[in-house]
Coordinates of C-alpha atoms in Angstrom, one line a residue:
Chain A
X1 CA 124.6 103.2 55.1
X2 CA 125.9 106.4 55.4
X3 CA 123.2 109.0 57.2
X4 CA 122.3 111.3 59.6
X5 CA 119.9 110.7 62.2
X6 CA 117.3 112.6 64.3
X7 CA 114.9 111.6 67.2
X8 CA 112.3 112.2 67.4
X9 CA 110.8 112.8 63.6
X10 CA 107.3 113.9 65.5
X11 CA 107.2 115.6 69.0
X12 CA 104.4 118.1 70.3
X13 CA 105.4 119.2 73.9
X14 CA 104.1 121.9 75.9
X15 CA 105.7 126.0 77.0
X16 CA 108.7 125.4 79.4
X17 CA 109.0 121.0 79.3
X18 CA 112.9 121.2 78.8
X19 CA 113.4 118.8 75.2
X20 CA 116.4 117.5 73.3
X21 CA 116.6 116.6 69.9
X22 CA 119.0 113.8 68.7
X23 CA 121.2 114.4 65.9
X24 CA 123.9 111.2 64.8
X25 CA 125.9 110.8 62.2
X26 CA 127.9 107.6 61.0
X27 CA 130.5 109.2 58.2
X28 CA 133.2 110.6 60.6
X29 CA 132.0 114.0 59.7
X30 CA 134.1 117.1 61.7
X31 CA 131.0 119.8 61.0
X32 CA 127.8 119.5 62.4
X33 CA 124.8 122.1 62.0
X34 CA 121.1 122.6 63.4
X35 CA 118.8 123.9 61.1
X36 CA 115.3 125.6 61.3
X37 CA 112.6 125.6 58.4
X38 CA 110.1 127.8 58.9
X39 CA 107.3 128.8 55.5
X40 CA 108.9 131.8 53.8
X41 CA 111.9 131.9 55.3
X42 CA 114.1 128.9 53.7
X43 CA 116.2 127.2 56.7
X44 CA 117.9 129.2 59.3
X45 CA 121.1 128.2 61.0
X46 CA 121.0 127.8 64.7
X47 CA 124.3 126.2 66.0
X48 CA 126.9 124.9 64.8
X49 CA 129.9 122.5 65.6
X50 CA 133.5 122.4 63.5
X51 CA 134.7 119.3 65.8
X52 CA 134.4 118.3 69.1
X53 CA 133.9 120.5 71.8
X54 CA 133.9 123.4 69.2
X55 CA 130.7 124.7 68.7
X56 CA 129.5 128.6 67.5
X57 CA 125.7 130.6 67.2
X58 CA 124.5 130.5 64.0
X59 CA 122.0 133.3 63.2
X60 CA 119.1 132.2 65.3
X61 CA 120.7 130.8 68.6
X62 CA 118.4 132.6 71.2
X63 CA 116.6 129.9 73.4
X64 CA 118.5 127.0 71.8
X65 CA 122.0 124.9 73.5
X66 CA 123.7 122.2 72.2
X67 CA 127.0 120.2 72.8
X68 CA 129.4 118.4 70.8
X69 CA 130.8 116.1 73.3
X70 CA 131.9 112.9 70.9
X71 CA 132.3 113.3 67.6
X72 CA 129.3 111.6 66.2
X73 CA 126.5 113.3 68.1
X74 CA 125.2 117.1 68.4
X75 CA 122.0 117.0 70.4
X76 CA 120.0 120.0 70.2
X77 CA 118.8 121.4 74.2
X78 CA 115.5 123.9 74.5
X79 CA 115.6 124.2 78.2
X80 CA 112.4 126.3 77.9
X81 CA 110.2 125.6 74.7
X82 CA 108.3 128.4 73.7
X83 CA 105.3 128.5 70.9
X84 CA 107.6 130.4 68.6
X85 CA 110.3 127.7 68.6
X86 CA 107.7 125.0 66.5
X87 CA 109.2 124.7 63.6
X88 CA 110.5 122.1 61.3
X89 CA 114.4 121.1 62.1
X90 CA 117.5 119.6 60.5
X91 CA 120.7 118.5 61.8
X92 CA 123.3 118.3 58.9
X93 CA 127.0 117.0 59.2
X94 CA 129.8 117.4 56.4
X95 CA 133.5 116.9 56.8
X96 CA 134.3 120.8 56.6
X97 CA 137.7 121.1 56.6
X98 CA 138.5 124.7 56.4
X99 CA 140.0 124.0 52.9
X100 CA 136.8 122.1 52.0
X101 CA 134.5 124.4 53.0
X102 CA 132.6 123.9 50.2
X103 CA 131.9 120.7 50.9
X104 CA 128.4 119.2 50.8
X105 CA 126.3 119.1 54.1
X106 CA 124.3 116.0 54.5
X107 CA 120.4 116.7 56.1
X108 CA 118.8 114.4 58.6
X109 CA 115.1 113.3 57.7
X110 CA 113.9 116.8 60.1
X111 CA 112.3 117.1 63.8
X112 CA 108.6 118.4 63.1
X113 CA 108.2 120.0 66.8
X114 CA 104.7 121.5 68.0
X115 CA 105.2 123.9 71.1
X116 CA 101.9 124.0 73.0
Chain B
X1 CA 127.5 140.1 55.4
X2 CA 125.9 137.2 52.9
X3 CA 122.1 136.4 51.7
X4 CA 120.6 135.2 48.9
X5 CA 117.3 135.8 47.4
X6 CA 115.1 133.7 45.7
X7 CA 113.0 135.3 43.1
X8 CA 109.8 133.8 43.1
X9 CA 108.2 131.4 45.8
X10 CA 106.2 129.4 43.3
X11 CA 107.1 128.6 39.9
X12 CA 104.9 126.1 37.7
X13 CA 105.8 124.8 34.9
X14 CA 104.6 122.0 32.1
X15 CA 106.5 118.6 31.5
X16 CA 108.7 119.2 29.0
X17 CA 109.2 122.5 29.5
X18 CA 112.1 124.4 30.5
X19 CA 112.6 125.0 34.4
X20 CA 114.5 128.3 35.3
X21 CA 114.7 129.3 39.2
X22 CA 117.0 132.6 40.0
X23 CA 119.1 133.1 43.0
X24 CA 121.0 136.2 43.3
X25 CA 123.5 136.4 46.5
X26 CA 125.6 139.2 48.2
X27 CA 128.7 138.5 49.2
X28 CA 131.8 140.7 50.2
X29 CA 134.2 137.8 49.3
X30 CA 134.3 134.9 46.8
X31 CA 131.7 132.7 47.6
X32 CA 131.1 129.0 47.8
X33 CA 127.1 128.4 46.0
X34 CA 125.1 125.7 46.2
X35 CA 121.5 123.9 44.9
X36 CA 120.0 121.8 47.9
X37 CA 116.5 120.1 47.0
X38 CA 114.0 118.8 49.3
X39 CA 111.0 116.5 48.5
X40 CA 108.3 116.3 50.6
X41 CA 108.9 114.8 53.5
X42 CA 112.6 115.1 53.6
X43 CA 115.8 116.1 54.4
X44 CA 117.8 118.3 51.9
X45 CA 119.8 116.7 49.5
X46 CA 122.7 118.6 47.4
X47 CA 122.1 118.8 43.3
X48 CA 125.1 120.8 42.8
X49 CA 127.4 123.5 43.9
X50 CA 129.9 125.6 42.4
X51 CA 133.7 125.8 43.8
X52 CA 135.0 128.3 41.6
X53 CA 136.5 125.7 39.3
X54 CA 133.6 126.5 36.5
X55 CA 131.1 128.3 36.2
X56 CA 128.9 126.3 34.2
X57 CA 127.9 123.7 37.2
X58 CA 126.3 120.4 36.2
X59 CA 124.3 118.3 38.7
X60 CA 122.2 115.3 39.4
X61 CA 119.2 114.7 37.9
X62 CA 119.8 117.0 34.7
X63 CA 119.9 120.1 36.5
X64 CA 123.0 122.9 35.6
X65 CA 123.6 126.2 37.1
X66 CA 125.7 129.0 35.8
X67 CA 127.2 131.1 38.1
X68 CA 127.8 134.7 36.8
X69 CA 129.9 137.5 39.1
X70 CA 128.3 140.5 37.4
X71 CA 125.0 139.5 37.9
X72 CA 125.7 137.7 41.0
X73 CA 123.7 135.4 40.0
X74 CA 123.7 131.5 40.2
X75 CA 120.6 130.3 38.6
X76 CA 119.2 126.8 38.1
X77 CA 118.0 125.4 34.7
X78 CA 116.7 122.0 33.4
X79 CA 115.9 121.8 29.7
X80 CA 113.0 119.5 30.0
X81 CA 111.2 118.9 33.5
X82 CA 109.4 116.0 34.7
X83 CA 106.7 115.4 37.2
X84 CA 109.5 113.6 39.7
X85 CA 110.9 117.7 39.7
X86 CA 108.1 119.0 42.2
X87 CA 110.1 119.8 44.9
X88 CA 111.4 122.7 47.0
X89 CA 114.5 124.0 45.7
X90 CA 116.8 126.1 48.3
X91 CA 120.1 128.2 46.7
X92 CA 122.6 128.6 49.3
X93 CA 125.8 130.2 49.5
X94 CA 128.8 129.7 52.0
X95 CA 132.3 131.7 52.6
X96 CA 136.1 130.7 52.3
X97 CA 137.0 130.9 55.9
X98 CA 133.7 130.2 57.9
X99 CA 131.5 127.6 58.4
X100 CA 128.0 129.9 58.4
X101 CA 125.7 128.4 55.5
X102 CA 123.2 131.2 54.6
X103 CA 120.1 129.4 52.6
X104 CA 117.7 131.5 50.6
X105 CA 114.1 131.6 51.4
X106 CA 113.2 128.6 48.6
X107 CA 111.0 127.9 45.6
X108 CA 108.5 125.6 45.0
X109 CA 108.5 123.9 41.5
X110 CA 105.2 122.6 40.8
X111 CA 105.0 120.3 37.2
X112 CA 101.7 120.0 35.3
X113 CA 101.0 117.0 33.2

C-alpha cells in the first residue's frame, strides 16, 4: 500500500530532551515536506526536501533540522524542544518534479507532540 | 509573496444543502490551487486542484471549485452535503518554479441532520 509514515503518532517530552520524528515513504517520491498544524493557523511549512541531500527552510524553520540522506526517509531533529514547538505535525512526500509542481502531496497520519 | 485566506473558520450547514467555502489567494505569478481535506484524526488528503487546464475543477466526493483570476478566487462548492462532509477543509496554493506550499488557515464544515 502506498503511504507515508510517521513515528511516533503520540509523544509528550520535556524543554531541551533532543527528539526526532520519523517520516517514510514507500512511492519513490523526490519531494518531501514537514508540516505544522497549529488552531487558527492552517499548516505551516517547516522544511522541505526536493531529493536527496537537497533540502530548504520552509517558513517556520527556527529550532527545527532535518536530513534527507536516502531517498525514502526525512526525519524531523528538535535538538532543544521548547513549549512552543507542541503542535500537531505532518510529513508529506509527492514526486515534484519541477514540471509537476502541481502535483499532489501525500500527508502522513500526523505527530501530536506535547512539549513539557 | 503568496497566502491565501479562508473566509470563515466555521461554516454549518444542513444535509441537503448547498456547501460553499471561499478561498481567495495572492499571488505575483500564475498559481498552482489546491482543496486538501482532513477528517478527524488524519492526515490531509487532496479533493482537487486546479493546473490551469480548467477552471471549473471537479473532485472527489462531489466537490468542484471554480477558479476565477479577477476575483482571485478559487472557491469550493457541493450541491447537496452529507453528514460524511464534517471535515476541515484547507485551500492551498503553490508556484511554477518552487516547491513552497502556502495553506490557508482552514474551515470547519459542520452538517446538521
Amino acid at each position: 500500500e502506498a503511504q507515508v509514515t510517521q513515528n511516533p503518532r503520540y509523544l509528550i517530552t520535556v524543554t531541551g530532551k533532543k527528539l526526532t520524528v520519523t517520516c517514510s515513504q514507500n512511492m519513490n517520491h523526490e519531494y518531501m515536506s514537514w508540516y505544522r498544524q497549529d488552531p487558527g493557523l492552517g499548516l505551516r511549512q517547516i522544511y522541505y526536501s526536493m531529493n536527496v541531500e537537497v533540502t530548504d527552510k520552509g517558513d517556520v524553520p527556527e529550532g527545527y533540522k532535518v536530513s534527507r540522506k536516502e531517498k525514502r526517509n526525512f526525519p524531523l531533529i528538535l535538538e532543544s524542544p521548547s513549549p512552543n514547538q507542541t503542535s500537531l505535525y505532518f510529513c508529506a512526500s509527492s514526486f515534484g518534479r519541477l514540471a509537476d509542481i502541481y502535483n499532489e502531496q501525500f500527508f502522513g497520519p500526523g505527530t501530536r507532540l506535547t512539549v513539557l | 509573496a503568496q497566502s491565501v485566506t479562508q473566509l470563515g473558520s466555521h461554516v454549518s450547514v444542513s444535509e441537503g444543502a448547498l456547501v460553499l467555502l471561499r478561498c481567495n489567494y495572492s499571488s505575483s505569478v500564475p498559481p498552482y490551487l489546491f482543496w486538501y481535506v482532513q477528517y478527524p484524526n488524519q492526515g490531509l488528503q487532496l479533493l482537487l486542484k486546479y493546473t490551469s487546464a480548467a477552471t471549473l475543477v471537479k473532485g472527489i466526493n462531489g466537490f468542484e471549485a471554480e477558479f476565477k483570476k479577477s476575483e482571485t478566487s478559487f472557491h469550493l462548492t457541493k450541491p447537496s452535503a452529507h453528514m460524511s462532509d464534517a471535515a476541515e477543509y484547507f485551500c492551498a496554493v503553490s508556484v511554477t518554479g518552487g516547491f513552497k506550499t502556502i495553506f490557508g488557515a482552514g474551515t470547519r464544515l459542520f452538517v446538521k441532520a
